[in-house]
Amino acid sequence: MSEVFEGYERQYCEASASLSRKCTAASALDGEKKKQKLSEIQSGVEEAESLIRKMDLEARSLQPSVKAGLLAKLREYKSDLNNVKSELKRISAPNARQATREELLEAGMADTLAVSTDQRGRLMMTTERLNQSTDRIKESRRTMLETEELGVSILQDLHQQRQSLLHAHTTLHGVDDNIGKSKKILQAMSKRMDRNKWIIGGIIAALVLAIFIIIYFKLAH
């Protein structure tokens, strides 16, 4: 169901219940107080008619599968509003109390009141269901907000972890550079050691050769 239609429907149900209470109260009033109450009821009827027109436009803009059920509801609301108008007309007429007693003696009025009571009962049930739907929507929105906050917190944690990984990567890159430099130094030292070995070996060989030459000349003389 359209949320826009539900909003109009909830407003209409509340307005209808208010009109019913005001009609009952106006029946027991006289004079200026009654005129003031009747004026309030007339304003409420005009507001209810406006809501029904808005619901009708909204229902006709929806898909056929949804529109049929909503138009059926509208027929009930229109019938209920017509009953309210009839009630307003009755209590606005001169000698309204006497007319009320006479009309209540007629079986037709009793049936009409029964139907009106049943419709108002359905309206009250509809209002309750709408309130429950509103509560569920609010709960869903609250859950969505909590989920959004959790998602933001997770993204912040991931960002921090990414920064930590980047820092670690930079540190490792620096370690790699140091290892490369150390490797070059060790290679240079190794080359120097090899060169020194060859030099020492050459010196030793020269000394041995010199000793052999000295020994040879001594033996020769």
PDB file of N, CA and C in Angstrom, residues 150-203:
ATOM      1  N   LEU A 150      26.524   1.398  12.115  1.00  0.00           N
ATOM      2  CA  LEU A 150      27.462   0.277  12.199  1.00  0.00           C
ATOM      3  C   LEU A 150      28.344   0.218  10.955  1.00  0.00           C
ATOM      4  N   GLY A 151      27.721   0.448   9.778  1.00  0.00           N
ATOM      5  CA  GLY A 151      28.499   0.437   8.533  1.00  0.00           C
ATOM      6  C   GLY A 151      29.563   1.531   8.523  1.00  0.00           C
ATOM      7  N   VAL A 152      29.194   2.723   9.016  1.00  0.00           N
ATOM      8  CA  VAL A 152      30.174   3.824   9.077  1.00  0.00           C
ATOM      9  C   VAL A 152      31.318   3.462  10.010  1.00  0.00           C
ATOM     10  N   SER A 153      30.971   2.844  11.169  1.00  0.00           N
ATOM     11  CA  SER A 153      32.013   2.444  12.119  1.00  0.00           C
ATOM     12  C   SER A 153      32.955   1.406  11.499  1.00  0.00           C
ATOM     13  N   ILE A 154      32.372   0.450  10.766  1.00  0.00           N
ATOM     14  CA  ILE A 154      33.195  -0.576  10.111  1.00  0.00           C
ATOM     15  C   ILE A 154      34.111   0.051   9.068  1.00  0.00           C
ATOM     16  N   LEU A 155      33.566   1.007   8.289  1.00  0.00           N
ATOM     17  CA  LEU A 155      34.382   1.679   7.273  1.00  0.00           C
ATOM     18  C   LEU A 155      35.534   2.454   7.916  1.00  0.00           C
ATOM     19  N   GLN A 156      35.245   3.086   9.065  1.00  0.00           N
ATOM     20  CA  GLN A 156      36.309   3.809   9.763  1.00  0.00           C
ATOM     21  C   GLN A 156      37.396   2.854  10.242  1.00  0.00           C
ATOM     22  N   ASP A 157      36.954   1.689  10.779  1.00  0.00           N
ATOM     23  CA  ASP A 157      37.940   0.686  11.217  1.00  0.00           C
ATOM     24  C   ASP A 157      38.777   0.192  10.043  1.00  0.00           C
ATOM     25  N   LEU A 158      38.116  -0.062   8.925  1.00  0.00           N
ATOM     26  CA  LEU A 158      38.843  -0.528   7.739  1.00  0.00           C
ATOM     27  C   LEU A 158      39.830   0.530   7.248  1.00  0.00           C
ATOM     28  N   HIS A 159      39.411   1.800   7.321  1.00  0.00           N
ATOM     29  CA  HIS A 159      40.320   2.868   6.910  1.00  0.00           C
ATOM     30  C   HIS A 159      41.556   2.914   7.805  1.00  0.00           C
ATOM     31  N   GLN A 160      41.324   2.758   9.122  1.00  0.00           N
ATOM     32  CA  GLN A 160      42.455   2.746  10.051  1.00  0.00           C
ATOM     33  C   GLN A 160      43.374   1.558   9.774  1.00  0.00           C
ATOM     34  N   GLN A 161      42.756   0.392   9.514  1.00  0.00           N
ATOM     35  CA  GLN A 161      43.562  -0.792   9.209  1.00  0.00           C
ATOM     36  C   GLN A 161      44.356  -0.586   7.908  1.00  0.00           C
ATOM     37  N   ARG A 162      43.737   0.067   6.935  1.00  0.00           N
ATOM     38  CA  ARG A 162      44.432   0.340   5.674  1.00  0.00           C
ATOM     39  C   ARG A 162      45.630   1.251   5.918  1.00  0.00           C
ATOM     40  N   GLN A 163      45.427   2.282   6.757  1.00  0.00           N
ATOM     41  CA  GLN A 163      46.536   3.174   7.071  1.00  0.00           C
ATOM     42  C   GLN A 163      47.656   2.423   7.773  1.00  0.00           C
ATOM     43  N   SER A 164      47.277   1.502   8.684  1.00  0.00           N
ATOM     44  CA  SER A 164      48.288   0.704   9.382  1.00  0.00           C
ATOM     45  C   SER A 164      49.060  -0.176   8.408  1.00  0.00           C
ATOM     46  N   LEU A 165      48.330  -0.795   7.441  1.00  0.00           N
ATOM     47  CA  LEU A 165      48.990  -1.646   6.447  1.00  0.00           C
ATOM     48  C   LEU A 165      49.928  -0.830   5.559  1.00  0.00           C
ATOM     49  N   LEU A 166      49.472   0.385   5.188  1.00  0.00           N
ATOM     50  CA  LEU A 166      50.333   1.237   4.361  1.00  0.00           C
ATOM     51  C   LEU A 166      51.603   1.627   5.123  1.00  0.00           C
ATOM     52  N   HIS A 167      51.418   1.927   6.417  1.00  0.00           N
ATOM     53  CA  HIS A 167      52.588   2.266   7.234  1.00  0.00           C
ATOM     54  C   HIS A 167      53.534   1.079   7.341  1.00  0.00           C
ATOM     55  N   ALA A 168      52.952  -0.122   7.545  1.00  0.00           N
ATOM     56  CA  ALA A 168      53.778  -1.330   7.631  1.00  0.00           C
ATOM     57  C   ALA A 168      54.500  -1.589   6.313  1.00  0.00           C
ATOM     58  N   HIS A 169      53.769  -1.342   5.196  1.00  0.00           N
ATOM     59  CA  HIS A 169      54.389  -1.533   3.879  1.00  0.00           C
ATOM     60  C   HIS A 169      55.569  -0.583   3.699  1.00  0.00           C
ATOM     61  N   THR A 170      55.376   0.674   4.137  1.00  0.00           N
ATOM     62  CA  THR A 170      56.468   1.651   4.034  1.00  0.00           C
ATOM     63  C   THR A 170      57.664   1.217   4.880  1.00  0.00           C
ATOM     64  N   THR A 171      57.347   0.719   6.101  1.00  0.00           N
ATOM     65  CA  THR A 171      58.423   0.261   6.985  1.00  0.00           C
ATOM     66  C   THR A 171      59.176  -0.910   6.369  1.00  0.00           C
ATOM     67  N   LEU A 172      58.420  -1.867   5.801  1.00  0.00           N
ATOM     68  CA  LEU A 172      59.051  -3.025   5.163  1.00  0.00           C
ATOM     69  C   LEU A 172      59.898  -2.609   3.968  1.00  0.00           C
ATOM     70  N   HIS A 173      59.399  -1.615   3.227  1.00  0.00           N
ATOM     71  CA  HIS A 173      60.176  -1.131   2.083  1.00  0.00           C
ATOM     72  C   HIS A 173      61.503  -0.537   2.557  1.00  0.00           C
ATOM     73  N   GLY A 174      61.447   0.211   3.689  1.00  0.00           N
ATOM     74  CA  GLY A 174      62.679   0.754   4.243  1.00  0.00           C
ATOM     75  C   GLY A 174      63.624  -0.340   4.709  1.00  0.00           C
ATOM     76  N   VAL A 175      63.056  -1.404   5.320  1.00  0.00           N
ATOM     77  CA  VAL A 175      63.883  -2.536   5.758  1.00  0.00           C
ATOM     78  C   VAL A 175      64.529  -3.202   4.553  1.00  0.00           C
ATOM     79  N   ASP A 176      63.742  -3.355   3.475  1.00  0.00           N
ATOM     80  CA  ASP A 176      64.295  -3.961   2.251  1.00  0.00           C
ATOM     81  C   ASP A 176      65.468  -3.135   1.722  1.00  0.00           C
ATOM     82  N   ASP A 177      65.331  -1.801   1.762  1.00  0.00           N
ATOM     83  CA  ASP A 177      66.421  -0.948   1.301  1.00  0.00           C
ATOM     84  C   ASP A 177      67.673  -1.141   2.164  1.00  0.00           C
ATOM     85  N   ASN A 178      67.440  -1.218   3.478  1.00  0.00           N
ATOM     86  CA  ASN A 178      68.582  -1.409   4.389  1.00  0.00           C
ATOM     87  C   ASN A 178      69.252  -2.764   4.166  1.00  0.00           C
ATOM     88  N   ILE A 179      68.410  -3.788   3.946  1.00  0.00           N
ATOM     89  CA  ILE A 179      68.967  -5.116   3.682  1.00  0.00           C
ATOM     90  C   ILE A 179      69.783  -5.104   2.400  1.00  0.00           C
ATOM     91  N   GLY A 180      69.260  -4.399   1.370  1.00  0.00           N
ATOM     92  CA  GLY A 180      69.996  -4.311   0.106  1.00  0.00           C
ATOM     93  C   GLY A 180      71.343  -3.619   0.292  1.00  0.00           C
ATOM     94  N   LYS A 181      71.345  -2.525   1.070  1.00  0.00           N
ATOM     95  CA  LYS A 181      72.607  -1.832   1.323  1.00  0.00           C
ATOM     96  C   LYS A 181      73.580  -2.721   2.095  1.00  0.00           C
ATOM     97  N   SER A 182      73.048  -3.440   3.104  1.00  0.00           N
ATOM     98  CA  SER A 182      73.911  -4.327   3.896  1.00  0.00           C
ATOM     99  C   SER A 182      74.493  -5.438   3.025  1.00  0.00           C
ATOM    100  N   LYS A 183      73.672  -5.939   2.109  1.00  0.00           N
ATOM    101  CA  LYS A 183      74.143  -6.991   1.210  1.00  0.00           C
ATOM    102  C   LYS A 183      75.287  -6.483   0.333  1.00  0.00           C
ATOM    103  N   LYS A 184      75.147  -5.255  -0.172  1.00  0.00           N
ATOM    104  CA  LYS A 184      76.218  -4.684  -0.999  1.00  0.00           C
ATOM    105  C   LYS A 184      77.499  -4.514  -0.193  1.00  0.00           C
ATOM    106  N   ILE A 185      77.362  -4.054   1.065  1.00  0.00           N
ATOM    107  CA  ILE A 185      78.553  -3.874   1.921  1.00  0.00           C
ATOM    108  C   ILE A 185      79.243  -5.208   2.168  1.00  0.00           C
ATOM    109  N   LEU A 186      78.427  -6.249   2.464  1.00  0.00           N
ATOM    110  CA  LEU A 186      79.007  -7.576   2.703  1.00  0.00           C
ATOM    111  C   LEU A 186      79.695  -8.107   1.455  1.00  0.00           C
ATOM    112  N   GLN A 187      79.086  -7.863   0.284  1.00  0.00           N
ATOM    113  CA  GLN A 187      79.719  -8.311  -0.957  1.00  0.00           C
ATOM    114  C   GLN A 187      81.061  -7.595  -1.175  1.00  0.00           C
ATOM    115  N   ALA A 188      81.100  -6.295  -0.861  1.00  0.00           N
ATOM    116  CA  ALA A 188      82.350  -5.536  -1.013  1.00  0.00           C
ATOM    117  C   ALA A 188      83.415  -6.062  -0.050  1.00  0.00           C
ATOM    118  N   MET A 189      82.974  -6.340   1.208  1.00  0.00           N
ATOM    119  CA  MET A 189      83.924  -6.882   2.193  1.00  0.00           C
ATOM    120  C   MET A 189      84.446  -8.244   1.753  1.00  0.00           C
ATOM    121  N   SER A 190      83.545  -9.061   1.189  1.00  0.00           N
ATOM    122  CA  SER A 190      83.948 -10.387   0.727  1.00  0.00           C
ATOM    123  C   SER A 190      84.990 -10.279  -0.390  1.00  0.00           C
ATOM    124  N   LYS A 191      84.757  -9.320  -1.310  1.00  0.00           N
ATOM    125  CA  LYS A 191      85.721  -9.132  -2.398  1.00  0.00           C
ATOM    126  C   LYS A 191      87.082  -8.687  -1.850  1.00  0.00           C
ATOM    127  N   ARG A 192      87.058  -7.762  -0.869  1.00  0.00           N
ATOM    128  CA  ARG A 192      88.308  -7.295  -0.271  1.00  0.00           C
ATOM    129  C   ARG A 192      89.052  -8.454   0.420  1.00  0.00           C
ATOM    130  N   MET A 193      88.302  -9.292   1.134  1.00  0.00           N
ATOM    131  CA  MET A 193      88.920 -10.443   1.814  1.00  0.00           C
ATOM    132  C   MET A 193      89.549 -11.387   0.800  1.00  0.00           C
ATOM    133  N   ASP A 194      88.840 -11.617  -0.308  1.00  0.00           N
ATOM    134  CA  ASP A 194      89.414 -12.491  -1.349  1.00  0.00           C
ATOM    135  C   ASP A 194      90.701 -11.883  -1.910  1.00  0.00           C
ATOM    136  N   ARG A 195      90.664 -10.550  -2.145  1.00  0.00           N
ATOM    137  CA  ARG A 195      91.846  -9.892  -2.691  1.00  0.00           C
ATOM    138  C   ARG A 195      93.016  -9.962  -1.701  1.00  0.00           C
ATOM    139  N   ASN A 196      92.670  -9.752  -0.413  1.00  0.00           N
ATOM    140  CA  ASN A 196      93.731  -9.827   0.611  1.00  0.00           C
ATOM    141  C   ASN A 196      94.322 -11.229   0.703  1.00  0.00           C
ATOM    142  N   LYS A 197      93.480 -12.258   0.542  1.00  0.00           N
ATOM    143  CA  LYS A 197      93.993 -13.632   0.568  1.00  0.00           C
ATOM    144  C   LYS A 197      95.007 -13.850  -0.554  1.00  0.00           C
ATOM    145  N   TRP A 198      94.629 -13.351  -1.752  1.00  0.00           N
ATOM    146  CA  TRP A 198      95.563 -13.518  -2.883  1.00  0.00           C
ATOM    147  C   TRP A 198      96.870 -12.761  -2.645  1.00  0.00           C
ATOM    148  N   ILE A 199      96.775 -11.566  -2.079  1.00  0.00           N
ATOM    149  CA  ILE A 199      98.003 -10.795  -1.796  1.00  0.00           C
ATOM    150  C   ILE A 199      98.878 -11.522  -0.782  1.00  0.00           C
ATOM    151  N   ILE A 200      98.275 -12.018   0.320  1.00  0.00           N
ATOM    152  CA  ILE A 200      99.036 -12.730   1.352  1.00  0.00           C
ATOM    153  C   ILE A 200      99.647 -14.008   0.771  1.00  0.00           C
ATOM    154  N   GLY A 201      98.834 -14.693  -0.061  1.00  0.00           N
ATOM    155  CA  GLY A 201      99.349 -15.910  -0.700  1.00  0.00           C
ATOM    156  C   GLY A 201     100.552 -15.618  -1.567  1.00  0.00           C
ATOM    157  N   GLY A 202     100.501 -14.480  -2.321  1.00  0.00           N
ATOM    158  CA  GLY A 202     101.617 -14.092  -3.178  1.00  0.00           C
ATOM    159  C   GLY A 202     102.860 -13.772  -2.362  1.00  0.00           C
ATOM    160  N   ILE A 203     102.657 -13.062  -1.221  1.00  0.00           N
ATOM    161  CA  ILE A 203     103.793 -12.724  -0.363  1.00  0.00           C
ATOM    162  C   ILE A 203     104.440 -13.977   0.199  1.00  0.00           C
TER     163      ILE A 203
END
